[in-house]
XYZ file of C-alpha atoms in Angstrom:
352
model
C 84.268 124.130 87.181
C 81.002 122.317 87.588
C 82.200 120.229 90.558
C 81.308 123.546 92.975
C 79.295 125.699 90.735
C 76.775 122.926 90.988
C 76.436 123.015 94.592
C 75.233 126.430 94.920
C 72.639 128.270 93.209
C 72.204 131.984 92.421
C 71.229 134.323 95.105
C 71.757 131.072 97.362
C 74.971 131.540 98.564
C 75.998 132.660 102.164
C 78.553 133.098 104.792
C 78.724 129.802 107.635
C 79.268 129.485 110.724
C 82.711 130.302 111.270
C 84.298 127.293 109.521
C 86.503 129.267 108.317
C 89.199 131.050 110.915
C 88.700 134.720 110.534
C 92.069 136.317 108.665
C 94.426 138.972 109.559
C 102.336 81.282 114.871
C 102.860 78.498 116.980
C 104.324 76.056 115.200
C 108.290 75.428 115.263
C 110.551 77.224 113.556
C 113.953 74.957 114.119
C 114.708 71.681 114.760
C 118.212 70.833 116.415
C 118.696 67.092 114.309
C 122.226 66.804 113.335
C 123.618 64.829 110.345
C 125.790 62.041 109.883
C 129.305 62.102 107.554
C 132.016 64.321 107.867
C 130.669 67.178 108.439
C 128.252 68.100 111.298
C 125.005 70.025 109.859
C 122.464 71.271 111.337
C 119.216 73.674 110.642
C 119.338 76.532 113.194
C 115.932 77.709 111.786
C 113.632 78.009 108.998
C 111.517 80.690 107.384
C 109.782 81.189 104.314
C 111.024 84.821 102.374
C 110.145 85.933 98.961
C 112.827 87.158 97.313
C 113.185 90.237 94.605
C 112.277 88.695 91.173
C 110.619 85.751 92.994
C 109.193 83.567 90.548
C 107.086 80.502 92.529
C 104.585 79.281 90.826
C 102.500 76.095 90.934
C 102.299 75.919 94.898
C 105.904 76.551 95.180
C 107.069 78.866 97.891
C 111.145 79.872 99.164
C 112.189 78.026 102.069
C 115.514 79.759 103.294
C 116.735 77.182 105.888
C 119.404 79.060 108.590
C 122.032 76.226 108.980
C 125.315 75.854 111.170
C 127.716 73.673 109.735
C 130.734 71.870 111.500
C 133.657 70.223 110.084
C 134.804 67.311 111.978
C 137.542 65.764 109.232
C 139.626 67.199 106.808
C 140.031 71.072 105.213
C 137.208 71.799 102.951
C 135.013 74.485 101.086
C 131.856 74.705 99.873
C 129.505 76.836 98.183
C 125.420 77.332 98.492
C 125.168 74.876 95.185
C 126.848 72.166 97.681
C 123.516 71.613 99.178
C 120.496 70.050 97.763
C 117.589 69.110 98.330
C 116.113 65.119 97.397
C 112.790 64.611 97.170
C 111.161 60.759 97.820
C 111.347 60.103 93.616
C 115.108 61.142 93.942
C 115.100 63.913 92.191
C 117.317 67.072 93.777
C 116.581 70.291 93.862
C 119.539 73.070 93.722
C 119.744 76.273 96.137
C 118.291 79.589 94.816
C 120.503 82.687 94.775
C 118.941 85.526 96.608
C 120.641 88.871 97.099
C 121.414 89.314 100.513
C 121.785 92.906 100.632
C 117.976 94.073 100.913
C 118.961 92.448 104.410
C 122.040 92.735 107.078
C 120.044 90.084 109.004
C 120.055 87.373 105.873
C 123.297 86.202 105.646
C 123.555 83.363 102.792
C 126.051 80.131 102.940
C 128.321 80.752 100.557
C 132.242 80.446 100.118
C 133.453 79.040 102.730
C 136.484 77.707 103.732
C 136.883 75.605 107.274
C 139.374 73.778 108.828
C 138.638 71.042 111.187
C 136.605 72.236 114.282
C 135.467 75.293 112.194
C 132.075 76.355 111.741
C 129.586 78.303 109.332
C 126.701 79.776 109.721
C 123.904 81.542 106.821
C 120.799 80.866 105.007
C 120.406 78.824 101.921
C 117.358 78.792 99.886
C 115.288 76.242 98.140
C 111.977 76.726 95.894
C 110.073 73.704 97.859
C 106.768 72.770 97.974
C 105.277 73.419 101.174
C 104.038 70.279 103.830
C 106.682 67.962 102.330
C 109.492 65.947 103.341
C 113.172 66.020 101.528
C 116.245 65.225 102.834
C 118.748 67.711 102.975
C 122.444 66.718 101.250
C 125.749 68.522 101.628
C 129.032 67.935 99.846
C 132.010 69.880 100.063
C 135.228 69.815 98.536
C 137.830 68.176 100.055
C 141.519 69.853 99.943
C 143.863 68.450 97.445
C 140.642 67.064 96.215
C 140.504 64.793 98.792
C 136.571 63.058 99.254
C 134.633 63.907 101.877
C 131.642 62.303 103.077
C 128.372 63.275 102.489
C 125.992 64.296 105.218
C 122.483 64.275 104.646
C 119.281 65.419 107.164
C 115.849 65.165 106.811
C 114.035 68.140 106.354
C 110.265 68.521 106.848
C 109.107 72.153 105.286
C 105.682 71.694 107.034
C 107.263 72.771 110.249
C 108.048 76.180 109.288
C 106.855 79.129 109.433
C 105.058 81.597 106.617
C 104.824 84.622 107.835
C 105.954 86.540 104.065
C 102.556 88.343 104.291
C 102.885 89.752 107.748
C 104.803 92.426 106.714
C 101.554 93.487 103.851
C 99.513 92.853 106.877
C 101.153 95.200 108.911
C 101.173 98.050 106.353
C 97.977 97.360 105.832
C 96.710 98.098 109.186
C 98.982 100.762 109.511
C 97.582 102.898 106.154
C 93.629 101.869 107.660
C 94.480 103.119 110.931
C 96.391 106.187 110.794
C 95.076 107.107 107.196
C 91.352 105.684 106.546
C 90.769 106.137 111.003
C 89.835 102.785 111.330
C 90.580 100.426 114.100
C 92.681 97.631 112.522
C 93.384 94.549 114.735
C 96.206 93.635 113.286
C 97.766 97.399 114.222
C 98.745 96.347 118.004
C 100.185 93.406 116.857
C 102.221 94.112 113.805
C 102.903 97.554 114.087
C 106.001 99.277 115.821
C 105.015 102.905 115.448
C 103.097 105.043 117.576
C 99.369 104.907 116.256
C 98.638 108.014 118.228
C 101.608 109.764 117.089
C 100.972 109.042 113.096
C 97.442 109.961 113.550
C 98.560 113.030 114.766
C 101.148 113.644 112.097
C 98.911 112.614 109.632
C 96.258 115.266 110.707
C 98.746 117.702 110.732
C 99.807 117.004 107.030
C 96.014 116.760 106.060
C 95.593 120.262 107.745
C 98.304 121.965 106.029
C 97.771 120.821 103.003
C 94.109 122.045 102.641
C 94.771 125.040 104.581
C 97.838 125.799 102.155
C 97.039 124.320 99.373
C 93.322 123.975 98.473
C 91.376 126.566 100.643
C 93.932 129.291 101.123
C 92.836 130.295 104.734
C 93.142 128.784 108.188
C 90.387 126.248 109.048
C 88.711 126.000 112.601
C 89.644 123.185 114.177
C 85.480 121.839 114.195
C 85.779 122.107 110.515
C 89.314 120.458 109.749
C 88.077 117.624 111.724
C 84.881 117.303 110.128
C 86.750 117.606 106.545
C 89.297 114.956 107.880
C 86.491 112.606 109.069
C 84.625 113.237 105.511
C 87.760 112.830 103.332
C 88.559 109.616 105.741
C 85.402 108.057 104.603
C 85.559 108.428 101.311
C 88.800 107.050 100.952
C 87.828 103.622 103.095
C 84.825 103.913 100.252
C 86.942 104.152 97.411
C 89.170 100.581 98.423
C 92.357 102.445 99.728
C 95.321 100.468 98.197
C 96.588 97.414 96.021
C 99.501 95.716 97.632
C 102.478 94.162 95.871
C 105.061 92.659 97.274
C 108.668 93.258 96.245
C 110.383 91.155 98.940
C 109.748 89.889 102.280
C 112.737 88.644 104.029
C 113.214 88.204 108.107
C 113.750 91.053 109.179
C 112.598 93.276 106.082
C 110.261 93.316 103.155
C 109.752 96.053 100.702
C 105.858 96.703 99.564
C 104.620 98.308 96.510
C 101.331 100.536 96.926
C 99.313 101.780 94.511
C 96.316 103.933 96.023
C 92.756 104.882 95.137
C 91.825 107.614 97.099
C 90.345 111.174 96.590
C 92.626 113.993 94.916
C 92.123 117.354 95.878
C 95.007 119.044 93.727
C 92.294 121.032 91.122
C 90.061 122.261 94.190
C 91.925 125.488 94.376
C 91.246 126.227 90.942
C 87.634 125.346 90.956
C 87.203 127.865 94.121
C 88.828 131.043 92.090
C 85.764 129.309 88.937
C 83.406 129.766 91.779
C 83.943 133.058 92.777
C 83.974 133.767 89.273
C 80.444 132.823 88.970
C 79.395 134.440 91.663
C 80.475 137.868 90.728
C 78.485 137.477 87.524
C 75.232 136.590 89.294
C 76.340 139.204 91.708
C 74.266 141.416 89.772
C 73.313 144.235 92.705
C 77.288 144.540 93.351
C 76.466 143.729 97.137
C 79.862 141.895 97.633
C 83.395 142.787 96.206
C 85.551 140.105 95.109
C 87.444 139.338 98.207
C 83.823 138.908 100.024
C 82.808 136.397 97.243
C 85.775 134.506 97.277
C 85.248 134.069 100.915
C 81.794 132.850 100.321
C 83.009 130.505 97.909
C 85.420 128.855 100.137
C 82.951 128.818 103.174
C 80.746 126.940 100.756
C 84.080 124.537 99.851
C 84.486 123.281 103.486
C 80.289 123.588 104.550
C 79.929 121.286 101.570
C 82.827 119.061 101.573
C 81.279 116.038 101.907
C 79.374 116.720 98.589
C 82.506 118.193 96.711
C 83.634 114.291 97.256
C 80.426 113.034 95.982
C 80.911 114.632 92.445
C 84.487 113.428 92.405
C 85.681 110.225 91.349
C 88.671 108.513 92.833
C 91.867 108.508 91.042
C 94.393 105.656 91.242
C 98.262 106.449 90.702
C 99.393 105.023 87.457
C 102.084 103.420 89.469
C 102.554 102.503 92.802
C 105.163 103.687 95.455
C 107.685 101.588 97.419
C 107.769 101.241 101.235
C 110.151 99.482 103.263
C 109.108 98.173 107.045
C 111.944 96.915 109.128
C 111.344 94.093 112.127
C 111.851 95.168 115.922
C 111.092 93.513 118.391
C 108.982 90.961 116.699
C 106.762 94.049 114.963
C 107.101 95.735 111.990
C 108.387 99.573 111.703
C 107.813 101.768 109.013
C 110.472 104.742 108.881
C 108.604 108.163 108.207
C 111.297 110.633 108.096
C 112.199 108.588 104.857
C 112.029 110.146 101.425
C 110.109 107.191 100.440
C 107.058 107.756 103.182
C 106.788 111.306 102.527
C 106.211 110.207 98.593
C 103.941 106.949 99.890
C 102.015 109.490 102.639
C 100.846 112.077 100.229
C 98.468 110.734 98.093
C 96.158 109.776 101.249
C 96.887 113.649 102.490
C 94.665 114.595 99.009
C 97.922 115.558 97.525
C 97.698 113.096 94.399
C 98.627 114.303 90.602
């Protein structure tokens, strides 16, 4: 392949230095304002989530309000579609269903059944515009269809929080700083793993993977880390990753990645081409074939940095989904998952 026979020229090539290992928010998120009628309703808290198949266009965004509803009169039920929303002009806006599986945290209002004294408690969801005033309205169903009085309570969606890209933020910083070694501030904040425990997994899988893999022979550990440092900065180079959210919710959000970083997967191959060459231009038969093919992968990891240079980056022709789950007010990303191990390998070089 021309990728590595270019680098060397005949008669030029020759063993290095040992790099290879001889073998043998602050605003509020609740407000405590309690409703008039028969029923006693108020919003326990408020966050914005973006559901799976969101569609919220045209400066809309999903306001799931958490509210705690008490009956004070007669037996009743009452679904999610017996809230609504009323905007200034009078016009109502209905609850959006949202799967509350992705979840156990996101429990949605929805078929209940209380007797007086009883309470409920879940999320209902409306597609709002963000920074405006409604007024919240709930109507049950009475029993025996008995009426029950409305309650209604203003709602102001300016006072809650957005933090739906926190989770992207958090992935982000976790891919720049254990993959790309960069320093990401957001990592301290967001991030529930253990940056020097990735790093060092990551290394490891880096390691084995060219040592296995690509070169065929134990590196020194001066040369893995140079190759990790040089692969590292090609990848920050080459943009990393596109992020696409599939949902964000509380306490969970799934994220779709697609990377563009370096593949090594043909290098192998193009070190057996080189050693090919060599032997041809190996014209005095100085050097067996075992002695070339060492040459030719001393050459490989002396010259890594320019093996990168004649490659382009590739970018996956889909992307991979990641889950992160909230702990303790940061976000963890589970690596002994099936899912990391297929999200991980890509940035280890290991891309088809």
């Amino acid at each position: 392949m021309k990728k590595l026979q270019s680098l060397a020229t005949a008669g030029a090539v020759a063993l290095t230095a040992l790099v290879l290992v001889a073998c043998g928010g602050g605003k509020k998120t609740a407000t405590t304002t309690t409703s008039t009628g028969d029923n006693s309703v108020k919003i326990v808290s408020g966050t914005y989530i973006i559901p799976q198949d969101a569609d919220a266009a045209n400066g809309y965004k999903y306001l799931a309000l958490n509210l705690s509803v008490k009956n004070n009169g007669i037996k009743e039920n009452f679904y999610s579609s017996s809230f609504s929303l009323k905007s200034k002009d009078g016009s109502k806006i209905k609850t959006e269903y949202v799967d509350d599986s992705d979840d156990e945290t996101f429990k949605g209002m929805d078929n209940e059944k209380l007797d007086k004294g009883e309470k409920a408690k879940g999320y209902v969801v409306f597609k709002v515009k963000p920074k405006t005033k409604y007024t919240l309205e709930f109507e049950p169903y009475g029993d025996s269809g008995k009426d029950v009085k409305k309650s209604e309570l203003k709602v102001n969606t300016g006072k809650y929080l957005d933090q739906t890209a926190d989770g992207q933020k958090a992935l982000k910083a976790y891919i720049d700083d254990v993959f790309m070694g960069l320093n990401d501030k957001d990592y301290d904040t967001l991030v529930a793993n253990d940056l020097d425990a990735e790093r060092k997994t990551y290394a490891t899988e880096v390691r084995s993977y060219l040592e296995k893999d690509v070169v065929d022979d134990p590196l020194t550990d001066s040369a893995f880390n140079k190759m990790l440092g040089q692969l590292q900065a090609a990848n920050v180079k080459a943009g990393a990753a596109k992020y696409q959210v599939e949902y964000a919710y509380p306490t969970k959000v799934k994220i779709e990645v697609t990377p563009t970083v370096y593949s090594l997967t043909d290098m192998s191959s193009e070190i057996s081409d080189l050693t090919s060459e060599l032997m041809k231009k190996d014209t005095s038969d100085k050097y067996d074939y075992d002695q070339l093919e060492r040459m030719a992968k001393e050459y490989f990891v002396a010259s890594f940095d320019k093996v990168l240079a004649d490659l382009k980056p590739t970018s996956s022709d889909y992307g991979n989904d990641i889950e992160l789950v909230k702990t303790d007010g940061k976000w963890k990303i589970d690596t002994s998952s099936d899912d990391y191990e297929t999200f991980a390998e890509p940035f280890t070089g290991d891309q088809y």
